Short mmCIF file of C-alpha atoms in Angstrom, two decimals:
data_model
loop_
_atom_site.label_atom_id
_atom_site.label_comp_id
_atom_site.label_asym_id
_atom_site.label_seq_id
_atom_site.Cartn_x
_atom_site.Cartn_y
_atom_site.Cartn_z
CA UNK A 1 -18.00 18.26 -4.41
CA UNK A 2 -14.82 19.88 -4.07
CA UNK A 3 -11.18 19.25 -5.46
CA UNK A 4 -8.77 19.67 -3.32
CA UNK A 5 -5.08 19.38 -4.60
CA UNK A 6 -1.85 19.71 -2.07
CA UNK A 7 1.42 21.03 -3.33
CA UNK A 8 5.04 22.52 -2.40
CA UNK A 9 6.05 19.79 0.02
CA UNK A 10 10.09 18.48 0.14
CA UNK A 11 12.43 18.37 2.15
CA UNK A 12 14.66 21.26 3.96
CA UNK A 13 17.43 21.62 7.18
CA UNK A 14 16.01 22.58 10.16
CA UNK A 15 15.85 26.64 10.08
CA UNK A 16 14.14 26.76 6.07
CA UNK A 17 10.75 27.65 5.07
CA UNK A 18 8.24 25.71 2.75
CA UNK A 19 5.11 27.19 1.25
CA UNK A 20 2.32 25.31 0.63
CA UNK A 21 -0.67 25.63 -1.62
CA UNK A 22 -3.82 24.16 -2.67
CA UNK A 23 -5.76 24.31 -5.11
CA UNK A 24 -9.50 24.28 -4.32
CA UNK A 25 -12.36 23.02 -7.72
CA UNK A 26 -15.64 22.04 -7.50
CA UNK A 27 -18.19 23.47 -5.77
CA UNK A 28 -17.32 25.94 -3.76
CA UNK A 29 -18.46 28.16 -1.33
CA UNK A 30 -17.53 32.09 -0.29
CA UNK A 31 -18.34 30.79 3.20
CA UNK A 32 -16.11 28.21 4.45
CA UNK A 33 -13.54 26.99 6.82
CA UNK A 34 -10.09 25.77 5.19
CA UNK A 35 -7.12 24.92 6.83
CA UNK A 36 -4.52 22.59 7.32
CA UNK A 37 -2.77 19.62 9.16
CA UNK A 38 -1.18 17.47 9.40
CA UNK A 39 -0.01 13.61 10.46
CA UNK A 40 2.97 12.39 11.50
CA UNK A 41 3.96 8.36 11.44
CA UNK A 42 2.28 7.05 14.04
CA UNK A 43 0.30 10.10 15.73
CA UNK A 44 -2.67 11.00 15.23
CA UNK A 45 -3.88 14.57 12.60
CA UNK A 46 -4.35 17.66 14.31
CA UNK A 47 -4.47 20.56 13.24
CA UNK A 48 -2.23 22.54 11.89
CA UNK A 49 -3.74 26.32 10.78
CA UNK A 50 -7.42 27.31 9.91
CA UNK A 51 -9.06 30.20 8.30
CA UNK A 52 -12.28 31.12 8.22
CA UNK A 53 -14.08 33.36 5.30
CA UNK A 54 -16.94 35.55 4.23
CA UNK A 55 -17.11 35.50 0.83
CA UNK A 56 -13.95 37.98 0.24
CA UNK A 57 -12.93 38.64 3.50
CA UNK A 58 -10.75 36.43 5.46
CA UNK A 59 -12.59 36.78 8.64
CA UNK A 60 -10.26 34.54 11.35
CA UNK A 61 -7.66 32.28 11.76
CA UNK A 62 -6.48 29.72 14.08
CA UNK A 63 -3.36 28.12 14.96
CA UNK A 64 -1.65 25.90 17.15
CA UNK A 65 0.17 26.15 19.54
CA UNK A 66 3.62 25.25 18.25
CA UNK A 67 3.35 26.91 14.77
CA UNK A 68 2.29 29.57 16.47
CA UNK A 69 4.95 32.81 15.89
CA UNK A 70 6.16 30.60 12.54
CA UNK A 71 3.57 29.93 10.36
CA UNK A 72 0.65 32.49 8.86
CA UNK A 73 -2.39 30.87 7.04
CA UNK A 74 -3.21 32.28 3.26
CA UNK A 75 -6.18 32.54 0.57
CA UNK A 76 -6.45 34.05 -2.93
CA UNK A 77 -9.37 34.32 -2.91
CA UNK A 78 -9.88 34.99 -6.49
CA UNK A 79 -8.45 32.20 -7.24
CA UNK A 80 -9.73 29.57 -4.55
CA UNK A 81 -5.85 29.04 -3.63
CA UNK A 82 -5.19 28.32 0.05
CA UNK A 83 -1.58 28.80 1.59
CA UNK A 84 0.82 28.27 4.32
CA UNK A 85 4.46 29.34 4.56
CA UNK A 86 5.96 27.87 7.49
CA UNK A 87 9.30 29.50 7.84
CA UNK A 88 11.95 27.76 10.88
CA UNK A 89 11.24 24.45 10.08
CA UNK A 90 11.97 22.15 13.35
CA UNK A 91 12.51 18.47 12.44
CA UNK A 92 9.37 17.67 14.62
CA UNK A 93 7.39 19.59 12.09
CA UNK A 94 7.31 16.24 10.13
CA UNK A 95 4.51 15.39 8.75
CA UNK A 96 1.91 14.66 6.02
CA UNK A 97 0.52 17.98 5.68
CA UNK A 98 -3.60 18.18 4.54
CA UNK A 99 -5.80 21.25 3.31
CA UNK A 100 -9.04 20.15 4.32
CA UNK A 101 -12.06 22.44 3.05
CA UNK A 102 -15.87 22.91 4.72
CA UNK A 103 -18.96 25.06 4.40
CA UNK A 104 -20.20 27.10 6.29
CA UNK A 105 -22.09 25.26 8.66
CA UNK A 106 -22.49 21.87 7.95
CA UNK A 107 -20.81 19.34 8.32
CA UNK A 108 -18.88 17.57 5.39
CA UNK A 109 -15.28 17.85 5.08
CA UNK A 110 -13.73 17.85 2.56
CA UNK A 111 -9.02 16.45 1.97
CA UNK A 112 -6.52 16.96 -0.25
CA UNK A 113 -4.17 13.44 -0.61
CA UNK A 114 -1.97 15.09 1.36
CA UNK A 115 2.00 16.69 0.54
CA UNK A 116 4.87 15.33 2.48
CA UNK A 117 7.30 17.87 4.60
CA UNK A 118 10.85 16.72 6.22
CA UNK A 119 12.89 18.72 7.81
CA UNK A 120 15.87 17.73 8.13
CA UNK A 121 17.96 18.77 12.50
#
């Protein structure tokens, strides 16, 4: 089992910044894909960013077009903590943000409980 705990959400004005963190614990594989998703009221959960890791190397990052150039995903491998640095926030970024973990070559994934991000105009 894997446990994911997000933190760092809150209320921020448009143009501001927030940094989300996701602490992973349990049976963590060094070969995995971790990512951030978000879900706004009335909308489906959507991908924000993912980071593919092999051993201690972060191989690849990917971002939704809507956040490219504004959000940065990163990971502290020693602490099994995933981060999402969000800058130039817009009201449309308002959502519950979820952390996700999956081992390579498996279908089973794990979700955190989510953290609310609210961007006021």
